[in-house]
Amino acid sequence: MLTIGKLSKATGVKIPTIRYYEQIGLLASPVRSSGNQRHYDHAAQERLAFISHARDLGFPLDAIRELLSLSDRDEHACATADDIARRQLAAVKARIARLNALQVELQRMLDHCHGGSLSDCRVIQVLGDHGLCRHDHGRAA
Amino acid sequence: MLTIGKLSKATGVKIPTIRYYEQIGLLASPVRSSGNQRHYDHAAQERLAFISHARDLGFPLDAIRELLSLSDRDEHACATADDIARRQLAAVKARIARLNALQVELQRMLDHCHGGSLSDCRVIQVLGDHGLCRHDHGRAA
DNA sequence: CTAATTGCTCTAGCAACTATAGCTTCAAGA
DNA sequence: TCTTGAAGCTATAGTTGCTAGAGCAATTAG
């Protein structure tokens, strides 16, 4: 049995975050000691590790909630999990594409900045006039 | 002079967002009509376009506030703007690197998922055990 | 036994908006 | 001129995923 502090150290999830997960129903309320302190078993630690790992991979809490609920009904669970992961991968890919476009734009902007006063500043100019951009970074994605 | 709706259409910034920018002091309070409606001039439109464009490039509102305030004192403004943009570029690069690692991990997870029941599901397995990952996607960056 | 540490609950705050409710004003047609 | 529908107004609350702080109670090490 672990206290919340031990659990936090074991999983790398901060204490308020663990309590937050309990609050939103992602983690079951654990048993309490006589002095009202939370005590966690091994299953809770595994579940929290799962959550933490999925969060690291960028899964939103709702997706994680769904993944966890799959444990109940085993039928076609893998296909569903696969689908959730696939969507997450698509979202990551889209973000990468968008960030790559932004990176190019920012670099281009910086390459033409050579100090001087504000009126000559390429950074300010580019930000003020979308027409100076090579890409359609906004609006899409 | 533009109403808020026209300004919204002209810049692509949603009406509540425009009011929000005014509320947080990023956009000056415009003149009001006799019936208390906002009316914007061309300068306001340019300022909003600047904000919108910088947001598209991922600049946080605080950085934009700083960029806008540079207009006041012209001295060394470009160097400051350059610095802000440079930081933004570094942040974008870091996010790309992290997302690339996540993408690889998610793809690897999906490549080994072949349907079946939950107990065989690679997606669930990988999420449950960080040791199955090739990269240290979490904790860093 | 006492002091330091850890734990508890509750509230508020962060970014950057978005949505809702309930109202007023404006513009155009009959 | 009246009316109707669109557009505008304020104010509050919700979103996501936490984090920080206040003010206590419980536990543990020396």
Coordinates of C-alpha atoms in Angstrom, one line a residue, chain A residues 127-128 130 137-139, chain B residues 2-19 21 27 40-56:
Chain A
L127 CA 3.8 40.2 -38.7
G128 CA 2.0 43.3 -39.9
H130 CA 0.3 38.5 -44.2
H137 CA 0.1 29.2 -42.0
G138 CA -3.2 30.2 -40.5
R139 CA -6.8 29.3 -41.2
Chain B
L2 CA -16.4 49.3 -39.3
T3 CA -18.8 47.5 -37.0
I4 CA -17.5 44.6 -35.0
G5 CA -19.1 42.2 -37.5
K6 CA -17.4 43.8 -40.5
L7 CA -14.1 43.9 -38.7
S8 CA -14.5 40.3 -37.8
K9 CA -15.1 39.4 -41.5
A10 CA -12.2 41.6 -42.7
T11 CA -9.7 40.0 -40.4
G12 CA -11.0 36.5 -39.8
V13 CA -11.0 37.0 -36.1
K14 CA -14.2 36.0 -34.3
I15 CA -16.4 38.6 -32.7
P16 CA -16.0 37.3 -29.1
T17 CA -12.3 37.1 -29.6
I18 CA -12.2 40.7 -30.6
R19 CA -14.1 41.7 -27.5
Y21 CA -8.7 41.3 -26.9
L27 CA -6.9 46.2 -28.4
Y40 CA -13.4 50.7 -35.6
D41 CA -11.1 52.7 -37.8
H42 CA -8.4 51.5 -40.1
A43 CA -5.7 51.6 -37.5
A44 CA -7.6 49.2 -35.3
Q45 CA -8.0 46.9 -38.2
E46 CA -4.3 46.9 -38.9
R47 CA -3.5 46.3 -35.3
L48 CA -5.9 43.3 -35.1
A49 CA -4.5 41.9 -38.3
F50 CA -1.0 42.1 -36.7
I51 CA -2.3 40.3 -33.6
S52 CA -4.1 37.7 -35.6
H53 CA -1.1 37.1 -37.8
A54 CA 1.3 36.8 -34.9
R55 CA -1.2 34.3 -33.2
D56 CA -1.2 32.2 -36.4

